[in-house]
XYZ file of C-alpha atoms in Angstrom:
450
model
C 105.345 122.667 104.409
C 107.614 125.694 104.576
C 111.305 125.018 103.900
C 113.395 124.678 107.052
C 115.750 127.382 105.767
C 112.809 129.800 106.032
C 113.541 129.940 109.743
C 116.823 131.728 109.087
C 115.065 134.645 107.443
C 111.754 134.519 109.283
C 113.407 135.063 112.665
C 113.820 138.686 111.547
C 110.108 139.372 111.231
C 109.807 140.569 114.819
C 109.749 144.392 114.594
C 112.573 146.105 116.459
C 115.016 143.184 116.365
C 118.451 143.933 115.039
C 119.740 142.237 111.940
C 122.076 139.413 112.978
C 125.509 139.941 111.487
C 125.148 143.741 111.145
C 128.202 145.731 112.217
C 128.041 146.515 115.893
C 125.371 143.942 116.668
C 125.934 142.311 120.059
C 126.914 138.659 120.115
C 124.075 136.280 120.935
C 124.084 132.895 122.575
C 122.749 129.909 120.624
C 119.705 129.774 122.894
C 118.984 133.455 122.326
C 119.213 132.961 118.572
C 116.783 130.037 118.751
C 114.387 132.095 120.850
C 114.499 134.913 118.285
C 113.791 132.427 115.493
C 110.763 131.118 117.348
C 109.498 134.632 118.041
C 110.067 135.606 114.430
C 108.229 132.552 113.152
C 105.227 133.249 115.402
C 105.122 136.933 114.489
C 105.419 136.218 110.769
C 102.744 133.548 110.867
C 100.433 135.868 112.799
C 100.928 138.576 110.173
C 100.312 136.143 107.301
C 97.216 134.672 108.938
C 95.793 138.121 109.668
C 96.220 139.114 106.025
C 94.713 135.883 104.663
C 91.914 135.794 107.255
C 90.779 139.261 106.225
C 90.781 138.324 102.532
C 88.787 135.125 103.158
C 86.243 137.007 105.276
C 85.686 139.384 102.358
C 85.505 136.519 99.825
C 83.713 133.595 101.553
C 83.712 130.361 99.594
C 86.327 131.574 97.095
C 89.654 129.957 96.296
C 92.649 132.084 97.273
C 94.247 133.242 93.986
C 97.978 133.501 93.346
C 97.984 137.302 93.392
C 96.666 137.252 96.981
C 99.514 134.950 98.055
C 101.952 137.354 96.361
C 100.348 140.363 98.053
C 100.665 138.598 101.414
C 104.309 137.896 100.652
C 104.971 141.573 99.902
C 103.139 142.599 103.065
C 105.390 140.307 105.099
C 108.480 141.822 103.506
C 107.414 145.238 104.769
C 107.811 143.914 108.332
C 111.461 143.045 107.735
C 114.157 145.290 109.170
C 115.665 147.612 106.545
C 119.133 145.973 106.629
C 117.607 142.582 105.774
C 115.585 144.015 102.877
C 118.706 145.692 101.444
C 120.651 142.467 101.796
C 117.915 140.425 100.072
C 117.723 142.849 97.144
C 121.474 142.593 96.568
C 121.792 138.913 97.467
C 122.157 136.369 94.694
C 119.944 134.122 96.806
C 117.102 136.654 96.784
C 115.058 134.601 94.324
C 115.441 131.493 96.471
C 114.428 133.452 99.571
C 111.337 134.720 97.727
C 110.397 131.115 96.968
C 110.898 130.216 100.623
C 108.691 133.109 101.667
C 105.951 131.998 99.244
C 106.206 128.528 100.742
C 105.845 130.026 104.200
C 102.729 132.004 103.179
C 101.088 128.838 101.822
C 102.048 126.948 104.954
C 100.448 129.695 107.069
C 97.282 129.424 104.978
C 97.109 125.654 105.538
C 97.573 126.169 109.267
C 94.757 128.717 109.234
C 92.476 126.262 107.410
C 93.289 123.490 109.879
C 92.919 125.575 113.037
C 90.033 127.908 112.213
C 88.645 126.913 108.849
C 87.416 129.329 106.184
C 84.141 131.259 106.453
C 81.130 129.559 104.880
C 79.087 131.333 102.267
C 75.569 132.143 103.445
C 72.853 130.613 101.249
C 69.080 130.698 101.224
C 67.084 127.426 101.326
C 66.302 127.913 97.630
C 70.012 128.239 96.816
C 70.789 125.058 98.763
C 68.008 123.160 96.989
C 69.314 124.270 93.595
C 72.726 122.810 94.444
C 71.305 119.360 95.220
C 68.604 118.405 92.662
C 66.347 115.522 93.710
C 66.693 112.256 91.812
C 63.305 111.539 90.133
C 60.849 109.447 92.124
C 58.123 107.267 90.645
C 55.615 108.338 93.313
C 53.800 111.706 93.402
C 54.871 112.444 96.983
C 58.531 111.716 96.186
C 58.839 109.119 98.965
C 58.475 105.933 96.916
C 60.830 103.962 94.696
C 63.056 105.938 92.344
C 63.433 105.850 88.590
C 65.477 102.812 87.557
C 67.349 102.113 84.333
C 67.833 98.979 82.297
C 71.458 97.873 82.477
C 71.715 98.359 78.706
C 70.736 102.058 78.935
C 74.309 103.343 79.156
C 73.346 106.866 78.127
C 70.602 107.189 80.746
C 72.834 105.739 83.476
C 75.724 108.055 82.586
C 73.478 111.129 82.498
C 72.030 110.287 85.916
C 75.502 109.744 87.393
C 76.695 113.030 85.935
C 73.764 115.036 87.319
C 73.027 113.302 90.621
C 76.213 111.352 91.406
C 74.223 108.097 91.636
C 71.699 106.035 89.694
C 69.417 103.022 90.144
C 69.808 100.055 87.772
C 67.848 96.826 87.309
C 70.411 94.132 88.146
C 69.088 90.767 89.426
C 65.879 88.778 89.002
C 63.623 87.797 91.909
C 64.906 84.204 91.627
C 68.539 85.338 91.784
C 67.776 87.500 94.817
C 66.010 84.716 96.719
C 68.887 82.339 95.939
C 71.219 85.029 97.293
C 69.240 85.291 100.550
C 69.556 81.522 101.019
C 73.293 81.781 100.303
C 73.732 84.664 102.746
C 72.170 82.748 105.627
C 74.126 79.606 104.814
C 77.271 81.691 105.314
C 75.893 83.446 108.412
C 75.144 80.091 110.042
C 78.485 78.655 108.945
C 80.088 81.612 110.717
C 78.094 80.746 113.857
C 79.490 77.206 113.780
C 82.997 78.537 113.192
C 82.670 80.801 116.253
C 81.183 78.030 118.389
C 77.861 79.806 118.922
C 75.175 77.557 120.370
C 71.533 78.169 119.577
C 69.024 77.824 116.753
C 70.131 78.571 113.177
C 69.504 82.186 112.224
C 66.494 82.371 109.899
C 65.596 85.437 107.877
C 61.861 85.142 108.618
C 62.155 84.157 112.302
C 63.076 87.140 114.473
C 63.301 84.893 117.552
C 66.654 83.668 116.130
C 68.147 87.144 115.732
C 69.077 87.756 119.378
C 72.554 89.097 120.065
C 74.123 85.958 121.561
C 72.996 84.004 118.498
C 74.187 86.606 116.000
C 77.693 85.888 114.640
C 78.618 89.249 113.139
C 80.397 91.921 115.150
C 79.507 94.554 112.562
C 76.133 96.269 112.788
C 75.332 96.291 109.081
C 77.711 93.793 107.419
C 78.606 90.127 107.750
C 82.146 89.874 109.156
C 83.749 87.969 106.281
C 83.624 88.569 102.544
C 80.898 86.590 100.765
C 82.459 83.480 99.209
C 79.294 81.538 98.365
C 78.866 80.348 94.797
C 75.798 82.599 94.419
C 77.764 85.640 95.582
C 80.269 85.035 92.783
C 77.430 84.532 90.285
C 76.029 87.946 91.251
C 79.445 89.569 90.868
C 79.702 88.180 87.357
C 76.102 89.083 86.450
C 75.694 90.171 82.830
C 73.534 93.105 83.921
C 76.013 94.351 86.510
C 78.846 94.067 83.989
C 76.838 95.819 81.280
C 76.022 98.735 83.577
C 79.626 99.252 84.706
C 81.024 98.758 81.210
C 78.852 101.660 80.072
C 79.818 103.803 83.065
C 83.545 103.328 82.539
C 83.462 103.110 78.735
C 85.757 100.125 79.203
C 85.291 96.364 78.778
C 88.417 95.306 80.701
C 86.981 95.416 84.201
C 87.614 93.773 87.553
C 84.981 93.228 90.241
C 85.146 93.627 94.004
C 84.898 90.649 96.361
C 82.996 92.353 99.154
C 80.517 91.455 101.910
C 76.840 90.786 102.416
C 74.928 93.671 103.964
C 72.366 92.887 106.675
C 70.457 95.042 109.160
C 68.115 93.261 111.559
C 64.541 94.487 111.910
C 64.542 96.906 114.832
C 60.874 97.746 115.297
C 60.880 96.522 118.906
C 64.643 96.716 119.448
C 65.848 100.348 119.482
C 69.474 99.242 119.988
C 69.463 97.733 116.496
C 68.331 100.980 114.860
C 71.742 101.812 113.543
C 72.039 103.884 110.388
C 75.357 104.463 108.682
C 76.264 108.094 109.376
C 76.884 110.319 106.333
C 80.461 109.942 105.156
C 82.773 109.743 102.165
C 84.591 106.425 101.638
C 87.564 108.487 100.440
C 87.819 111.922 102.060
C 86.643 114.830 99.878
C 90.067 116.512 99.657
C 91.588 113.356 98.145
C 88.563 112.902 95.850
C 89.034 116.464 94.653
C 92.745 115.916 94.006
C 91.886 112.799 91.994
C 89.237 114.600 89.941
C 91.524 117.562 89.217
C 94.254 115.122 88.127
C 91.835 113.438 85.711
C 91.474 110.323 87.888
C 87.943 109.037 88.436
C 87.651 108.211 92.162
C 85.512 105.192 91.239
C 82.065 103.875 92.109
C 80.404 101.771 94.773
C 77.383 99.541 94.275
C 74.723 97.882 96.435
C 72.149 95.320 95.258
C 68.899 95.059 97.238
C 68.122 91.361 97.826
C 64.727 92.286 99.300
C 62.708 95.488 98.926
C 64.253 98.402 100.817
C 61.875 101.230 101.702
C 61.741 104.045 104.233
C 60.548 101.621 106.926
C 63.267 98.992 106.467
C 65.825 101.734 105.968
C 67.754 102.277 102.765
C 70.704 103.951 101.139
C 71.017 107.702 101.725
C 72.975 110.134 99.568
C 73.433 113.800 98.688
C 72.327 114.239 95.057
C 74.750 116.377 93.074
C 77.413 116.188 95.781
C 80.213 115.554 93.295
C 79.641 118.957 91.670
C 79.694 120.696 95.062
C 82.827 118.925 96.277
C 85.334 121.680 95.488
C 83.098 124.342 97.002
C 82.574 122.183 100.084
C 86.347 121.903 100.558
C 86.753 125.674 100.160
C 84.260 126.296 102.972
C 85.352 123.708 105.556
C 88.286 123.347 107.974
C 91.099 121.222 106.600
C 90.906 117.822 108.314
C 93.900 115.824 109.513
C 92.925 113.049 107.064
C 93.005 115.417 104.060
C 96.462 114.276 102.995
C 95.460 110.604 102.944
C 92.829 108.436 101.257
C 91.021 107.745 104.543
C 87.264 108.054 104.879
C 85.685 111.164 106.369
C 82.437 111.666 108.284
C 80.462 114.871 107.767
C 79.793 117.039 110.808
C 76.314 116.653 112.258
C 75.965 120.460 112.028
C 76.805 120.609 108.321
C 73.849 122.226 106.494
C 74.229 119.885 103.504
C 72.835 116.992 105.577
C 69.361 118.515 105.306
C 69.402 117.876 101.551
C 70.306 114.190 101.552
C 67.875 111.889 99.734
C 66.795 108.367 100.754
C 67.118 105.795 97.954
C 64.434 103.084 98.338
C 65.126 100.038 96.157
C 62.989 97.258 94.772
C 64.253 93.716 95.088
C 66.988 93.198 92.487
C 67.690 96.886 91.915
C 71.188 98.230 92.357
C 72.219 101.704 93.430
C 75.555 102.804 91.971
C 77.181 105.936 93.367
C 80.365 107.880 92.825
C 82.977 107.626 95.574
C 82.836 111.443 95.577
C 79.290 111.193 96.986
C 78.440 111.828 100.615
C 76.343 108.819 101.621
C 75.047 106.739 104.508
C 71.898 104.775 105.364
C 68.665 105.317 107.270
C 67.527 103.342 110.327
C 65.607 100.076 110.051
C 62.320 100.784 111.840
C 60.527 97.666 110.585
C 60.216 94.062 111.724
C 62.012 92.842 108.563
C 65.681 92.457 107.749
C 67.324 94.744 105.204
C 69.491 92.558 102.958
C 72.019 93.551 100.316
C 75.199 92.587 98.508
C 77.976 95.090 97.834
C 79.377 94.886 94.299
C 81.402 97.350 92.243
C 83.549 97.188 89.129
C 86.565 99.203 88.013
C 89.148 99.078 85.198
C 91.587 96.184 85.379
C 95.336 96.934 85.242
C 95.304 95.873 81.576
C 93.127 98.931 80.827
C 96.198 101.077 81.653
C 94.263 103.818 83.468
C 95.966 106.627 85.381
C 95.031 104.875 88.638
C 95.630 101.238 89.562
C 92.236 100.449 91.079
C 93.333 96.932 92.041
C 95.846 98.515 94.414
C 93.553 101.323 95.607
C 90.541 99.140 96.428
C 90.894 97.017 99.576
C 88.169 94.687 98.230
C 89.592 94.288 94.714
C 89.287 90.726 93.452
C 93.017 90.130 93.160
C 93.772 91.378 96.686
C 90.922 89.499 98.367
C 91.229 86.214 96.481
C 94.992 86.032 97.010
C 94.420 86.596 100.720
C 91.657 83.956 100.862
C 93.857 81.420 99.057
C 96.774 82.195 101.366
C 94.659 81.845 104.538
C 92.896 78.703 103.340
C 89.435 80.299 103.148
C 89.389 79.254 99.491
C 91.168 76.547 97.550
C 91.920 76.556 93.852
C 89.378 73.767 93.526
C 86.691 76.140 94.848
C 87.503 78.656 92.120
C 87.548 75.944 89.452
C 84.176 74.658 90.695
C 82.634 78.047 89.883
C 82.854 77.015 86.202
C 83.634 80.563 85.169
C 83.424 81.545 81.536
C 85.975 83.863 79.935
C 84.247 86.993 81.207
C 83.983 85.623 84.744
C 87.696 84.775 84.806
C 88.502 88.282 83.597
C 86.240 89.998 86.131
C 87.714 88.018 89.031
C 91.291 88.374 87.769
C 91.768 84.601 88.026
C 94.751 84.546 85.679
C 96.547 87.144 87.835
C 96.283 85.197 91.105
């Protein structure tokens, strides 16, 4: 934001205005002075925007370098009345005023990005495809299940994450997944009782029990509450999940999220249930970029498929290689109001990058792990079967002394969620003790920090 004292000098940018304080200058009322400041500000900003707009049009998709800001600053000075320029050159505060003018030029650039946005670079389909390489599929037509890694293959997982921004890992066994489905529907039906819903228990294989009045969740693809079933905690502390994330982070001192079950009802004959998650970033791309440039990893998200997820049931959807394109994307898009925060951001439906997103079908027990810098969403469920998942991610614990405190950043961090559940009575200490956690489980759930 430009310094407020800029207004004192910038009021003089309107050509033809006299320099206030010059010998012989007529006295002005306070209101007249304010009006001249406003006019000067508008005229100066118009001049700065015109200069910067022309440069961006000639250099689409390029970052504005410092010498262009300086050239804009000098161009603005040329609009100043001669008496003001002479005064600035002789004024001891000239250096400070130069800094204020630079601040004003940058502020004008930000306003231009917010209001109009920069021009986008034109690319051929081949150039777009080269930016977003397809993650390898195990089927010849590229529409089947994708290549998956053993949790112990840290090198393969890291290489896939680096190139594509996501990877598929073998996480749970069939038996663990089926136990998780049972656990999910125990919690779904417990939620029905809690809400006083009358009707038959919801059953995963009986679509006659899925009707809206019998369905307890207000969310279209998640269960309302975090998953607190014993099996959900067992999955969070899975040796395979831990091994995969330990390799990704290069760190053994990790915490795990306490997140929700994911469920999308089969919508073959119910178009209203065909709800895909629209492409978005969990943390907006401008904040992700700031984190990356500061050497802070924005983190990872994870989803375990509890039943097969294919193109018919709907599945995860992501833009392969998005992380590498993030800076360029920001340079070619209008600056959003959320850019100064860590809020999520949804991509425009007209954005050409959406054409290059890749579905990620998963076998039962496979886990997709993706960078928070990835644009992602999900496809519609067009089948008669439910799509079932559990969200799990890991990140360095505070004891790892990273640049970022992920426990504070993540709204589903174990310490934040478990403290809240204990405070609200959703969990008791006895429930945590009954999990019979080993040393690793206690570490992952941050039990000793609660």
